[in-house]
PDB file of C-alpha atoms in Angstrom:
ATOM      1  CA  MET A 235     -16.066  10.063 -31.566  1.00 39.00           C
ATOM      2  CA  ASN A 236     -14.500  13.252 -30.270  1.00 42.00           C
ATOM      3  CA  SER A 237     -17.112  13.750 -27.586  1.00 41.00           C
ATOM      4  CA  LYS A 238     -16.260  10.406 -26.008  1.00 43.00           C
ATOM      5  CA  LYS A 239     -12.729  11.189 -24.908  1.00 46.00           C
ATOM      6  CA  PRO A 240     -13.346  14.106 -22.550  1.00 47.00           C
ATOM      7  CA  GLN A 241     -16.127  12.105 -20.921  1.00 56.00           C
ATOM      8  CA  GLY A 242     -13.682   9.247 -20.355  1.00 71.00           C
ATOM      9  CA  LEU A 243     -11.233  11.557 -18.656  1.00 82.00           C
ATOM     10  CA  PHE A 244     -14.033  13.135 -16.657  1.00 88.00           C
ATOM     11  CA  HIS A 245     -14.900   9.665 -15.371  1.00 90.00           C
ATOM     12  CA  LEU A 246     -11.422   9.476 -13.864  1.00 95.00           C
ATOM     13  CA  LEU A 247     -11.849  12.584 -11.733  1.00 96.00           C
ATOM     14  CA  PRO A 248     -13.471  10.822  -8.729  1.00 96.00           C
ATOM     15  CA  TYR A 249     -10.563   8.369  -8.665  1.00 97.00           C
ATOM     16  CA  LEU A 250      -8.055  11.194  -8.731  1.00 97.00           C
ATOM     17  CA  LEU A 251      -9.847  12.813  -5.794  1.00 98.00           C
ATOM     18  CA  ILE A 252      -9.965   9.532  -3.850  1.00 98.00           C
ATOM     19  CA  GLY A 253      -6.236   9.201  -4.454  1.00 98.00           C
ATOM     20  CA  VAL A 254      -5.575  12.731  -3.181  1.00 98.00           C
ATOM     21  CA  TYR A 255      -7.715  11.975  -0.138  1.00 97.00           C
ATOM     22  CA  PHE A 256      -5.705   8.790   0.467  1.00 97.00           C
ATOM     23  CA  GLY A 257      -2.398  10.595   0.168  1.00 97.00           C
ATOM     24  CA  ILE A 258      -3.524  13.096   2.789  1.00 97.00           C
ATOM     25  CA  VAL A 259      -4.856  10.419   5.176  1.00 97.00           C
ATOM     26  CA  PHE A 260      -1.722   8.282   4.753  1.00 96.00           C
ATOM     27  CA  THR A 261       0.477  11.280   5.475  1.00 96.00           C
ATOM     28  CA  LYS A 262      -1.485  12.713   8.397  1.00 95.00           C
ATOM     29  CA  SER A 263      -1.868   9.336  10.115  1.00 95.00           C
ATOM     30  CA  GLU A 264       1.863   8.664   9.643  1.00 95.00           C
ATOM     31  CA  VAL A 265       1.282   5.169   8.187  1.00 96.00           C
ATOM     32  CA  ILE A 266       3.831   6.087   5.505  1.00 97.00           C
ATOM     33  CA  SER A 267       6.542   6.431   8.140  1.00 97.00           C
ATOM     34  CA  TRP A 268       9.233   3.732   8.286  1.00 97.00           C
ATOM     35  CA  PHE A 269       9.305   4.385  12.041  1.00 97.00           C
ATOM     36  CA  ARG A 270       5.602   3.533  12.422  1.00 97.00           C
ATOM     37  CA  ILE A 271       6.055   0.253  10.543  1.00 98.00           C
ATOM     38  CA  GLN A 272       8.981  -0.658  12.793  1.00 98.00           C
ATOM     39  CA  GLU A 273       6.879   0.197  15.831  1.00 97.00           C
ATOM     40  CA  MET A 274       4.154  -2.104  14.502  1.00 98.00           C
ATOM     41  CA  PHE A 275       6.420  -5.090  13.845  1.00 98.00           C
ATOM     42  CA  ARG A 276       7.929  -4.641  17.319  1.00 98.00           C
ATOM     43  CA  PHE A 277       4.443  -4.568  18.893  1.00 97.00           C
ATOM     44  CA  GLN A 278       5.288  -1.310  20.670  1.00 97.00           C
ATOM     45  CA  SER A 279       2.241   0.742  19.758  1.00 96.00           C
ATOM     46  CA  PHE A 280      -1.412   0.198  18.972  1.00 96.00           C
ATOM     47  CA  HIS A 281      -1.412   2.909  16.285  1.00 96.00           C
ATOM     48  CA  MET A 282      -1.008   0.762  13.142  1.00 97.00           C
ATOM     49  CA  TYR A 283      -3.143  -2.071  14.497  1.00 97.00           C
ATOM     50  CA  GLY A 284      -5.887   0.420  15.327  1.00 97.00           C
ATOM     51  CA  ILE A 285      -5.741   1.876  11.815  1.00 97.00           C
ATOM     52  CA  ILE A 286      -5.734  -1.429   9.944  1.00 97.00           C
ATOM     53  CA  GLY A 287      -8.267  -2.960  12.362  1.00 97.00           C
ATOM     54  CA  SER A 288     -10.775  -0.114  12.213  1.00 97.00           C
ATOM     55  CA  ALA A 289     -10.336   0.159   8.418  1.00 97.00           C
ATOM     56  CA  VAL A 290     -11.207  -3.546   8.124  1.00 97.00           C
ATOM     57  CA  VAL A 291     -14.251  -3.203  10.411  1.00 98.00           C
ATOM     58  CA  VAL A 292     -15.648  -0.251   8.447  1.00 98.00           C
ATOM     59  CA  ALA A 293     -14.938  -1.968   5.116  1.00 97.00           C
ATOM     60  CA  LEU A 294     -16.378  -5.284   6.334  1.00 97.00           C
ATOM     61  CA  LEU A 295     -19.664  -3.804   7.549  1.00 97.00           C
ATOM     62  CA  SER A 296     -20.161  -1.805   4.377  1.00 96.00           C
ATOM     63  CA  VAL A 297     -19.185  -4.657   2.025  1.00 96.00           C
ATOM     64  CA  GLN A 298     -21.624  -7.012   3.786  1.00 95.00           C
ATOM     65  CA  TRP A 299     -24.317  -4.345   3.461  1.00 95.00           C
ATOM     66  CA  ILE A 300     -23.566  -3.953  -0.269  1.00 95.00           C
ATOM     67  CA  LYS A 301     -23.708  -7.722  -0.803  1.00 93.00           C
ATOM     68  CA  ARG A 302     -26.873  -8.291   1.207  1.00 93.00           C
ATOM     69  CA  THR A 303     -28.825  -5.506  -0.439  1.00 93.00           C
ATOM     70  CA  ASN A 304     -27.546  -6.323  -3.977  1.00 91.00           C
ATOM     71  CA  LYS A 305     -26.479  -2.725  -4.434  1.00 91.00           C
ATOM     72  CA  ARG A 306     -25.777  -1.388  -7.896  1.00 94.00           C
ATOM     73  CA  ASP A 307     -22.934   0.936  -8.795  1.00 94.00           C
ATOM     74  CA  LEU A 308     -23.405   4.345 -10.454  1.00 91.00           C
ATOM     75  CA  ASP A 309     -23.393   2.717 -13.903  1.00 90.00           C
ATOM     76  CA  GLY A 310     -26.347   0.554 -12.820  1.00 92.00           C
ATOM     77  CA  GLU A 311     -24.348  -2.689 -12.711  1.00 92.00           C
ATOM     78  CA  VAL A 312     -24.931  -5.110  -9.826  1.00 92.00           C
ATOM     79  CA  ILE A 313     -21.807  -5.074  -7.675  1.00 94.00           C
ATOM     80  CA  THR A 314     -20.040  -8.426  -7.623  1.00 91.00           C
ATOM     81  CA  ILE A 315     -16.836  -9.228  -5.794  1.00 92.00           C
ATOM     82  CA  PRO A 316     -15.177 -12.355  -7.165  1.00 91.00           C
ATOM     83  CA  PRO A 317     -13.913 -14.644  -4.371  1.00 93.00           C
ATOM     84  CA  LYS A 318     -10.185 -15.358  -4.182  1.00 94.00           C
ATOM     85  CA  GLU A 319      -9.214 -18.874  -5.289  1.00 93.00           C
ATOM     86  CA  MET A 320      -7.553 -20.796  -2.485  1.00 93.00           C
ATOM     87  CA  GLY A 321      -5.826 -23.461  -4.603  1.00 92.00           C
ATOM     88  CA  SER A 322      -3.058 -25.022  -2.541  1.00 95.00           C
ATOM     89  CA  GLY A 323      -2.746 -21.756  -0.625  1.00 95.00           C
ATOM     90  CA  THR A 324       1.007 -21.694  -1.246  1.00 96.00           C
ATOM     91  CA  ARG A 325       0.965 -18.427  -3.151  1.00 97.00           C
ATOM     92  CA  TYR A 326      -0.736 -16.653  -0.262  1.00 97.00           C
ATOM     93  CA  TRP A 327       1.572 -17.557   2.572  1.00 97.00           C
ATOM     94  CA  MET A 328       4.728 -17.654   0.478  1.00 98.00           C
ATOM     95  CA  GLY A 329       4.015 -14.503  -1.511  1.00 98.00           C
ATOM     96  CA  GLY A 330       2.737 -12.870   1.661  1.00 98.00           C
ATOM     97  CA  THR A 331       5.948 -13.645   3.522  1.00 98.00           C
ATOM     98  CA  ILE A 332       8.082 -12.254   0.694  1.00 98.00           C
ATOM     99  CA  PHE A 333       5.939  -9.117   0.656  1.00 98.00           C
ATOM    100  CA  GLY A 334       6.287  -8.813   4.444  1.00 98.00           C
ATOM    101  CA  LEU A 335      10.079  -8.922   4.216  1.00 98.00           C
ATOM    102  CA  GLY A 336       9.985  -6.039   1.756  1.00 98.00           C
ATOM    103  CA  TRP A 337       7.352  -4.149   3.769  1.00 98.00           C
ATOM    104  CA  ALA A 338       9.543  -4.134   6.881  1.00 98.00           C
ATOM    105  CA  LEU A 339      12.679  -3.153   4.929  1.00 98.00           C
ATOM    106  CA  THR A 340      11.192  -0.300   2.902  1.00 98.00           C
ATOM    107  CA  GLY A 341       8.761   0.587   5.692  1.00 97.00           C
ATOM    108  CA  ALA A 342       6.147   1.086   3.010  1.00 97.00           C
ATOM    109  CA  CYS A 343       3.607  -0.934   1.098  1.00 94.00           C
ATOM    110  CA  PRO A 344       2.858   0.175  -2.486  1.00 96.00           C
ATOM    111  CA  GLY A 345       0.398   3.022  -1.689  1.00 97.00           C
ATOM    112  CA  PRO A 346       2.618   4.689   0.911  1.00 97.00           C
ATOM    113  CA  MET A 347       5.646   4.436  -1.430  1.00 98.00           C
ATOM    114  CA  PHE A 348       3.873   6.858  -3.755  1.00 98.00           C
ATOM    115  CA  ALA A 349       2.696   9.073  -0.894  1.00 98.00           C
ATOM    116  CA  LEU A 350       6.324   9.316   0.274  1.00 97.00           C
ATOM    117  CA  VAL A 351       7.386  10.605  -3.142  1.00 98.00           C
ATOM    118  CA  GLY A 352       4.758  13.330  -2.758  1.00 97.00           C
ATOM    119  CA  ASN A 353       6.184  14.039   0.674  1.00 96.00           C
ATOM    120  CA  GLY A 354       9.525  14.807  -0.932  1.00 96.00           C
ATOM    121  CA  ILE A 355      11.228  11.487  -0.171  1.00 96.00           C
ATOM    122  CA  THR A 356      12.073  11.223  -3.858  1.00 97.00           C
ATOM    123  CA  VAL A 357      14.513   8.356  -3.359  1.00 97.00           C
ATOM    124  CA  MET A 358      11.408   6.163  -2.993  1.00 98.00           C
ATOM    125  CA  THR A 359      11.073   6.337  -6.788  1.00 98.00           C
ATOM    126  CA  VAL A 360      13.954   3.848  -6.788  1.00 98.00           C
ATOM    127  CA  ALA A 361      11.979   1.521  -4.489  1.00 98.00           C
ATOM    128  CA  ILE A 362       8.984   1.903  -6.822  1.00 98.00           C
ATOM    129  CA  LEU A 363      11.070   1.014  -9.890  1.00 98.00           C
ATOM    130  CA  SER A 364      12.420  -1.979  -7.973  1.00 98.00           C
ATOM    131  CA  ALA A 365       8.874  -2.995  -7.099  1.00 98.00           C
ATOM    132  CA  VAL A 366       7.899  -2.818 -10.777  1.00 98.00           C
ATOM    133  CA  ALA A 367      10.957  -4.982 -11.541  1.00 98.00           C
ATOM    134  CA  GLY A 368       9.830  -7.409  -8.834  1.00 98.00           C
ATOM    135  CA  THR A 369       6.341  -7.634 -10.318  1.00 98.00           C
ATOM    136  CA  PHE A 370       7.869  -8.140 -13.767  1.00 98.00           C
ATOM    137  CA  THR A 371      10.092 -10.933 -12.428  1.00 98.00           C
ATOM    138  CA  TYR A 372       7.036 -12.612 -10.927  1.00 98.00           C
ATOM    139  CA  GLY A 373       5.326 -12.423 -14.328  1.00 98.00           C
ATOM    140  CA  VAL A 374       8.324 -14.127 -15.966  1.00 98.00           C
ATOM    141  CA  LEU A 375       8.678 -16.867 -13.326  1.00 98.00           C
ATOM    142  CA  ARG A 376       4.945 -17.342 -12.729  1.00 97.00           C
ATOM    143  CA  SER A 377       4.561 -20.728 -14.457  1.00 96.00           C
ATOM    144  CA  LYS A 378       7.490 -22.162 -12.500  1.00 96.00           C
ATOM    145  CA  LEU A 379       6.301 -21.078  -9.044  1.00 97.00           C
ATOM    146  CA  PRO A 380       4.031 -23.157  -6.799  1.00 96.00           C
ATOM    147  CA  HIS A 381       0.634 -21.473  -6.415  1.00 94.00           C
TER     148      HIS A 381
ATOM    149  CA  MET B 589      -9.768  23.718  12.393  1.00 70.00           C
ATOM    150  CA  ILE B 590      -6.523  23.893  10.404  1.00 71.00           C
ATOM    151  CA  GLU B 591      -4.652  23.540  13.664  1.00 74.00           C
ATOM    152  CA  PHE B 592      -6.528  20.325  14.384  1.00 75.00           C
ATOM    153  CA  ILE B 593      -5.866  18.986  10.885  1.00 80.00           C
ATOM    154  CA  SER B 594      -2.174  19.800  11.207  1.00 83.00           C
ATOM    155  CA  GLN B 595      -1.811  17.444  14.165  1.00 86.00           C
ATOM    156  CA  PRO B 596      -1.073  13.795  13.383  1.00 90.00           C
ATOM    157  CA  TRP B 597      -4.406  11.999  13.070  1.00 93.00           C
ATOM    158  CA  PRO B 598      -5.254   9.298  15.633  1.00 95.00           C
ATOM    159  CA  TRP B 599      -5.934   5.729  14.515  1.00 96.00           C
ATOM    160  CA  TYR B 600      -9.684   5.930  15.144  1.00 97.00           C
ATOM    161  CA  VAL B 601      -9.936   8.784  12.656  1.00 96.00           C
ATOM    162  CA  ALA B 602      -7.537   7.455  10.003  1.00 97.00           C
ATOM    163  CA  GLY B 603      -8.685   3.807  10.027  1.00 97.00           C
ATOM    164  CA  PRO B 604     -12.369   4.482   9.231  1.00 98.00           C
ATOM    165  CA  LEU B 605     -11.350   7.124   6.666  1.00 97.00           C
ATOM    166  CA  ILE B 606      -9.320   4.452   4.853  1.00 97.00           C
ATOM    167  CA  GLY B 607     -11.909   1.688   5.261  1.00 97.00           C
ATOM    168  CA  ILE B 608     -14.762   3.742   3.807  1.00 97.00           C
ATOM    169  CA  VAL B 609     -12.955   3.898   0.449  1.00 97.00           C
ATOM    170  CA  VAL B 610     -13.650   0.182  -0.100  1.00 97.00           C
ATOM    171  CA  PRO B 611     -17.459   0.653  -0.404  1.00 97.00           C
ATOM    172  CA  ALA B 612     -16.949   4.036  -2.119  1.00 97.00           C
ATOM    173  CA  LEU B 613     -15.004   2.392  -4.970  1.00 97.00           C
ATOM    174  CA  LEU B 614     -17.539  -0.434  -5.232  1.00 96.00           C
ATOM    175  CA  LEU B 615     -20.497   1.959  -5.374  1.00 96.00           C
ATOM    176  CA  LEU B 616     -18.761   4.350  -7.732  1.00 95.00           C
ATOM    177  CA  GLY B 617     -17.894   1.885 -10.446  1.00 93.00           C
ATOM    178  CA  GLY B 618     -17.803  -1.645  -9.031  1.00 95.00           C
ATOM    179  CA  LYS B 619     -14.054  -1.216  -8.510  1.00 95.00           C
ATOM    180  CA  GLN B 620     -12.028  -3.184  -5.998  1.00 94.00           C
ATOM    181  CA  PHE B 621      -9.496  -1.469  -3.797  1.00 93.00           C
ATOM    182  CA  GLY B 622      -6.031  -2.828  -4.567  1.00 94.00           C
ATOM    183  CA  ILE B 623      -3.048  -0.560  -5.023  1.00 96.00           C
ATOM    184  CA  SER B 624      -0.467  -3.114  -6.154  1.00 97.00           C
ATOM    185  CA  GLU B 625      -2.441  -3.974  -9.332  1.00 97.00           C
ATOM    186  CA  ASN B 626      -0.892  -0.754 -10.611  1.00 98.00           C
ATOM    187  CA  LEU B 627       2.579  -2.304 -10.583  1.00 98.00           C
ATOM    188  CA  ARG B 628       1.233  -4.954 -12.947  1.00 98.00           C
ATOM    189  CA  HIS B 629      -0.362  -2.294 -15.150  1.00 98.00           C
ATOM    190  CA  MET B 630       3.013  -0.548 -15.379  1.00 98.00           C
ATOM    191  CA  CYS B 631       4.594  -3.806 -16.566  1.00 98.00           C
ATOM    192  CA  ALA B 632       1.752  -4.215 -19.072  1.00 98.00           C
ATOM    193  CA  MET B 633       2.676  -0.828 -20.560  1.00 97.00           C
ATOM    194  CA  LEU B 634       6.100  -2.184 -21.476  1.00 96.00           C
ATOM    195  CA  PRO B 635       6.643  -3.837 -24.844  1.00 95.00           C
ATOM    196  CA  THR B 636       6.965  -7.371 -23.524  1.00 94.00           C
ATOM    197  CA  LYS B 637       5.960 -10.864 -24.609  1.00 94.00           C
ATOM    198  CA  VAL B 638       5.431 -12.117 -21.044  1.00 97.00           C
ATOM    199  CA  GLU B 639       1.965 -13.672 -20.993  1.00 96.00           C
ATOM    200  CA  PHE B 640       1.046 -12.285 -17.551  1.00 97.00           C
ATOM    201  CA  PHE B 641       1.247  -8.761 -18.953  1.00 98.00           C
ATOM    202  CA  GLN B 642      -0.701  -9.364 -22.185  1.00 97.00           C
ATOM    203  CA  TYR B 643      -3.802  -7.283 -21.487  1.00 97.00           C
ATOM    204  CA  ASP B 644      -4.896  -3.726 -22.064  1.00 96.00           C
ATOM    205  CA  TRP B 645      -3.402  -1.726 -19.193  1.00 96.00           C
ATOM    206  CA  LYS B 646      -5.944   1.011 -19.890  1.00 95.00           C
ATOM    207  CA  SER B 647      -8.483  -1.141 -18.041  1.00 94.00           C
ATOM    208  CA  GLY B 648      -6.578  -0.039 -14.966  1.00 96.00           C
ATOM    209  CA  LEU B 649      -6.517   3.635 -15.847  1.00 96.00           C
ATOM    210  CA  TRP B 650      -8.864   4.433 -12.945  1.00 96.00           C
ATOM    211  CA  ASN B 651      -6.440   2.780 -10.495  1.00 97.00           C
ATOM    212  CA  LEU B 652      -3.366   4.468 -11.991  1.00 98.00           C
ATOM    213  CA  THR B 653      -5.219   7.774 -11.687  1.00 97.00           C
ATOM    214  CA  LEU B 654      -5.913   7.022  -8.027  1.00 98.00           C
ATOM    215  CA  LEU B 655      -2.229   6.243  -7.559  1.00 98.00           C
ATOM    216  CA  PHE B 656      -1.229   9.550  -9.121  1.00 98.00           C
ATOM    217  CA  GLY B 657      -3.658  11.235  -6.728  1.00 98.00           C
ATOM    218  CA  ILE B 658      -1.833   9.635  -3.791  1.00 98.00           C
ATOM    219  CA  VAL B 659       1.375  11.421  -4.817  1.00 98.00           C
ATOM    220  CA  ILE B 660      -0.482  14.753  -4.936  1.00 98.00           C
ATOM    221  CA  GLY B 661      -2.193  13.997  -1.619  1.00 97.00           C
ATOM    222  CA  GLY B 662       1.165  13.239  -0.038  1.00 97.00           C
ATOM    223  CA  TRP B 663       2.412  16.606  -1.199  1.00 97.00           C
ATOM    224  CA  ILE B 664      -0.674  18.426   0.132  1.00 96.00           C
ATOM    225  CA  GLY B 665      -0.558  16.523   3.410  1.00 94.00           C
ATOM    226  CA  THR B 666       2.947  17.643   4.133  1.00 92.00           C
ATOM    227  CA  ASN B 667       3.107  21.109   2.540  1.00 91.00           C
ATOM    228  CA  TRP B 668      -0.315  22.490   3.424  1.00 91.00           C
ATOM    229  CA  LEU B 669      -1.484  20.426   6.358  1.00 89.00           C
ATOM    230  CA  GLY B 670       1.786  19.321   7.864  1.00 83.00           C
ATOM    231  CA  ASN B 671       3.678  20.041  11.011  1.00 78.00           C
ATOM    232  CA  SER B 672       7.407  19.673  11.344  1.00 77.00           C
ATOM    233  CA  ASP B 673       7.395  17.592  14.521  1.00 84.00           C
ATOM    234  CA  PRO B 674       9.204  14.255  14.424  1.00 87.00           C
ATOM    235  CA  ILE B 675       7.028  11.130  14.279  1.00 92.00           C
ATOM    236  CA  ALA B 676       5.890  10.455  17.847  1.00 91.00           C
ATOM    237  CA  ILE B 677       6.925   6.814  18.000  1.00 93.00           C
ATOM    238  CA  SER B 678       7.037   4.997  21.295  1.00 95.00           C
ATOM    239  CA  GLU B 679      10.127   5.313  23.468  1.00 96.00           C
ATOM    240  CA  ALA B 680      10.680   1.547  23.263  1.00 97.00           C
ATOM    241  CA  THR B 681      10.936   1.691  19.457  1.00 97.00           C
ATOM    242  CA  ARG B 682      13.285   4.646  19.669  1.00 97.00           C
ATOM    243  CA  ILE B 683      15.573   2.767  22.036  1.00 97.00           C
ATOM    244  CA  ASP B 684      15.538  -0.368  19.847  1.00 97.00           C
ATOM    245  CA  LEU B 685      16.375   1.640  16.736  1.00 97.00           C
ATOM    246  CA  LEU B 686      19.097   3.637  18.502  1.00 97.00           C
ATOM    247  CA  ALA B 687      20.687   0.308  19.458  1.00 97.00           C
ATOM    248  CA  LEU B 688      20.704  -0.584  15.752  1.00 96.00           C
ATOM    249  CA  GLY B 689      22.485   2.674  14.951  1.00 94.00           C
ATOM    250  CA  ILE B 690      19.553   4.793  13.715  1.00 95.00           C
ATOM    251  CA  THR B 691      20.089   8.294  15.066  1.00 94.00           C
ATOM    252  CA  ASP B 692      18.053  10.619  12.844  1.00 94.00           C
ATOM    253  CA  PHE B 693      14.428  10.580  14.012  1.00 95.00           C
ATOM    254  CA  SER B 694      13.535  13.958  12.522  1.00 93.00           C
ATOM    255  CA  GLY B 695      11.721  12.880   9.357  1.00 93.00           C
ATOM    256  CA  LEU B 696       9.143  10.372   8.142  1.00 95.00           C
ATOM    257  CA  VAL B 697      11.954   7.939   7.366  1.00 96.00           C
ATOM    258  CA  PRO B 698      15.492   7.647   8.750  1.00 96.00           C
ATOM    259  CA  SER B 699      17.791   9.660   6.489  1.00 93.00           C
ATOM    260  CA  GLU B 700      20.633   7.191   7.168  1.00 91.00           C
ATOM    261  CA  LEU B 701      18.757   4.621   5.084  1.00 94.00           C
ATOM    262  CA  PHE B 702      16.488   6.595   2.777  1.00 96.00           C
ATOM    263  CA  SER B 703      18.378   9.338   0.988  1.00 94.00           C
ATOM    264  CA  TRP B 704      20.023   9.677  -2.427  1.00 95.00           C
ATOM    265  CA  GLU B 705      23.425  10.060  -0.751  1.00 92.00           C
ATOM    266  CA  ASN B 706      23.096   6.736   1.032  1.00 90.00           C
ATOM    267  CA  LEU B 707      21.425   4.861  -1.820  1.00 92.00           C
ATOM    268  CA  SER B 708      24.652   3.295  -3.019  1.00 88.00           C
ATOM    269  CA  SER B 709      25.735   2.223   0.472  1.00 87.00           C
ATOM    270  CA  GLY B 710      25.169  -1.425   1.412  1.00 86.00           C
ATOM    271  CA  PRO B 711      22.208  -0.796   3.723  1.00 90.00           C
ATOM    272  CA  GLY B 712      20.683   1.749   1.336  1.00 90.00           C
ATOM    273  CA  LEU B 713      20.719  -0.801  -1.462  1.00 94.00           C
ATOM    274  CA  ILE B 714      19.170  -3.476   0.731  1.00 96.00           C
ATOM    275  CA  PHE B 715      16.451  -1.292   2.245  1.00 97.00           C
ATOM    276  CA  ILE B 716      15.450   0.523  -0.939  1.00 97.00           C
ATOM    277  CA  VAL B 717      16.360  -1.663  -3.911  1.00 97.00           C
ATOM    278  CA  LEU B 718      15.983  -5.152  -2.425  1.00 97.00           C
ATOM    279  CA  GLY B 719      13.079  -4.084  -0.208  1.00 98.00           C
ATOM    280  CA  GLY B 720      11.211  -2.591  -3.150  1.00 98.00           C
ATOM    281  CA  PHE B 721      11.850  -5.677  -5.270  1.00 98.00           C
ATOM    282  CA  LEU B 722      10.479  -7.995  -2.560  1.00 98.00           C
ATOM    283  CA  VAL B 723       7.378  -5.815  -2.190  1.00 98.00           C
ATOM    284  CA  GLY B 724       6.695  -5.949  -5.938  1.00 98.00           C
ATOM    285  CA  PHE B 725       7.444  -9.660  -6.316  1.00 98.00           C
ATOM    286  CA  GLY B 726       5.664 -10.728  -3.141  1.00 98.00           C
ATOM    287  CA  THR B 727       2.521  -8.717  -3.671  1.00 98.00           C
ATOM    288  CA  ARG B 728       1.885 -10.121  -7.130  1.00 98.00           C
ATOM    289  CA  TYR B 729       2.758 -13.670  -6.045  1.00 98.00           C
ATOM    290  CA  ALA B 730       0.319 -13.317  -3.136  1.00 97.00           C
ATOM    291  CA  GLY B 731      -2.232 -11.621  -5.410  1.00 96.00           C
ATOM    292  CA  GLY B 732      -2.497  -8.429  -3.384  1.00 95.00           C
ATOM    293  CA  CYS B 733      -0.904  -6.121  -0.858  1.00 94.00           C
ATOM    294  CA  THR B 734      -2.080  -4.462   2.329  1.00 94.00           C
ATOM    295  CA  SER B 735      -5.015  -2.859   0.522  1.00 94.00           C
ATOM    296  CA  GLY B 736      -6.095  -5.872  -1.546  1.00 93.00           C
ATOM    297  CA  HIS B 737      -5.685  -8.564   1.096  1.00 95.00           C
ATOM    298  CA  ALA B 738      -5.550  -6.984   4.554  1.00 95.00           C
ATOM    299  CA  ILE B 739      -8.366  -4.494   3.916  1.00 95.00           C
ATOM    300  CA  SER B 740     -10.501  -5.529   0.878  1.00 95.00           C
ATOM    301  CA  GLY B 741      -9.890  -9.255   1.289  1.00 96.00           C
ATOM    302  CA  LEU B 742     -10.531  -9.497   5.015  1.00 96.00           C
ATOM    303  CA  ALA B 743     -13.582  -7.235   4.601  1.00 95.00           C
ATOM    304  CA  ASN B 744     -14.970  -9.801   2.160  1.00 95.00           C
ATOM    305  CA  LEU B 745     -14.137 -12.620   4.632  1.00 95.00           C
ATOM    306  CA  GLN B 746     -11.646 -14.277   2.273  1.00 96.00           C
ATOM    307  CA  LEU B 747      -9.611 -17.061   3.865  1.00 97.00           C
ATOM    308  CA  PRO B 748      -6.788 -16.696   1.280  1.00 97.00           C
ATOM    309  CA  SER B 749      -6.445 -13.078   2.354  1.00 97.00           C
ATOM    310  CA  LEU B 750      -6.093 -14.090   5.986  1.00 97.00           C
ATOM    311  CA  LEU B 751      -3.340 -16.506   4.953  1.00 97.00           C
ATOM    312  CA  ALA B 752      -1.615 -13.697   3.020  1.00 97.00           C
ATOM    313  CA  VAL B 753      -1.869 -11.309   5.977  1.00 97.00           C
ATOM    314  CA  ILE B 754      -0.317 -13.925   8.269  1.00 98.00           C
ATOM    315  CA  GLY B 755       2.471 -14.152   5.679  1.00 98.00           C
ATOM    316  CA  PHE B 756       2.872 -10.338   5.657  1.00 98.00           C
ATOM    317  CA  PHE B 757       3.471 -10.431   9.394  1.00 98.00           C
ATOM    318  CA  ALA B 758       5.720 -13.485   9.311  1.00 98.00           C
ATOM    319  CA  GLY B 759       7.916 -11.760   6.722  1.00 98.00           C
ATOM    320  CA  GLY B 760       7.855  -8.472   8.594  1.00 98.00           C
ATOM    321  CA  LEU B 761       8.883 -10.112  11.851  1.00 98.00           C
ATOM    322  CA  ILE B 762      11.705 -12.044  10.170  1.00 98.00           C
ATOM    323  CA  ALA B 763      13.015  -8.836   8.599  1.00 98.00           C
ATOM    324  CA  THR B 764      12.667  -6.828  11.806  1.00 98.00           C
ATOM    325  CA  PHE B 765      14.215  -9.272  14.243  1.00 98.00           C
ATOM    326  CA  PHE B 766      16.693 -11.212  12.061  1.00 97.00           C
ATOM    327  CA  LEU B 767      17.604  -9.129   9.000  1.00 97.00           C
ATOM    328  CA  LEU B 768      17.802  -5.659  10.557  1.00 97.00           C
ATOM    329  CA  PRO B 769      20.417  -6.612  13.177  1.00 96.00           C
ATOM    330  CA  LEU B 770      22.414  -8.320  10.411  1.00 95.00           C
ATOM    331  CA  ILE B 771      22.312  -5.400   7.984  1.00 93.00           C
ATOM    332  CA  LEU B 772      22.671  -2.460  10.361  1.00 90.00           C
TER     333      LEU B 772
END
């Protein structure tokens, strides 16, 4: 019983390290900068497009390799990635547009919001709390929204 | 070496470094890269009767841990590996933003909009409080954010993700070209 808990926490260590790695990459590549997001939406630099584009290419090649070779994860489970349900598609373009409005205003998607707090822009904690409130509001209204 | 790391990293270094995390998470524990799930987990921690949040948030402990790591990484990136140069945005962007009244280009974000002093001003409220709310609402409605749709979703050739990414850009363009001139 007691021996299980430390092991559980130990399991989390790789995720902590990946997070630290992300925070460094986000900061050093300036994707957490409101200015960079503005530059992207004004089509005035290739920087953000290059980052997102090359991230997708690397992820795409490796995900296809994982799927084709039926790779297993470290726990020995076959890796499965559930497909996203299209439905009417409304949730994707409508939710996506709402997200985009917020992305351009805050200049940060959820990951970078947290990296900014680490960078000392502590006022972003307010944006994070607002984002939690937004997610909560979605949960409340979910059954009434077209999906 | 440290001098090289202290420079801003070019896109062809940063992009692959981000993309490689998608297979790393899958191989590590069959986990899917998606940061905004954490906002849902935080709601699930609250004592609430809302059905959407009735699950054990501890199933997302790995992701919350990753998120906590991002805060630490942000701190390391700026305090140990940082330089104090302003963000080298293009001259065209600088001119556009100057025309909107942004004058402080010294930090990661414009201090006129993102500071505790300006939080209660009209623009501060809109950029931080409303902006954050729209991010949180929109990402869960769309079922993912930049990481879940634009990177993981497109990498898995998901049409819904493409639709969401088109939405991200539609919203971003509306905010940039219609809302910003109205607010600022």
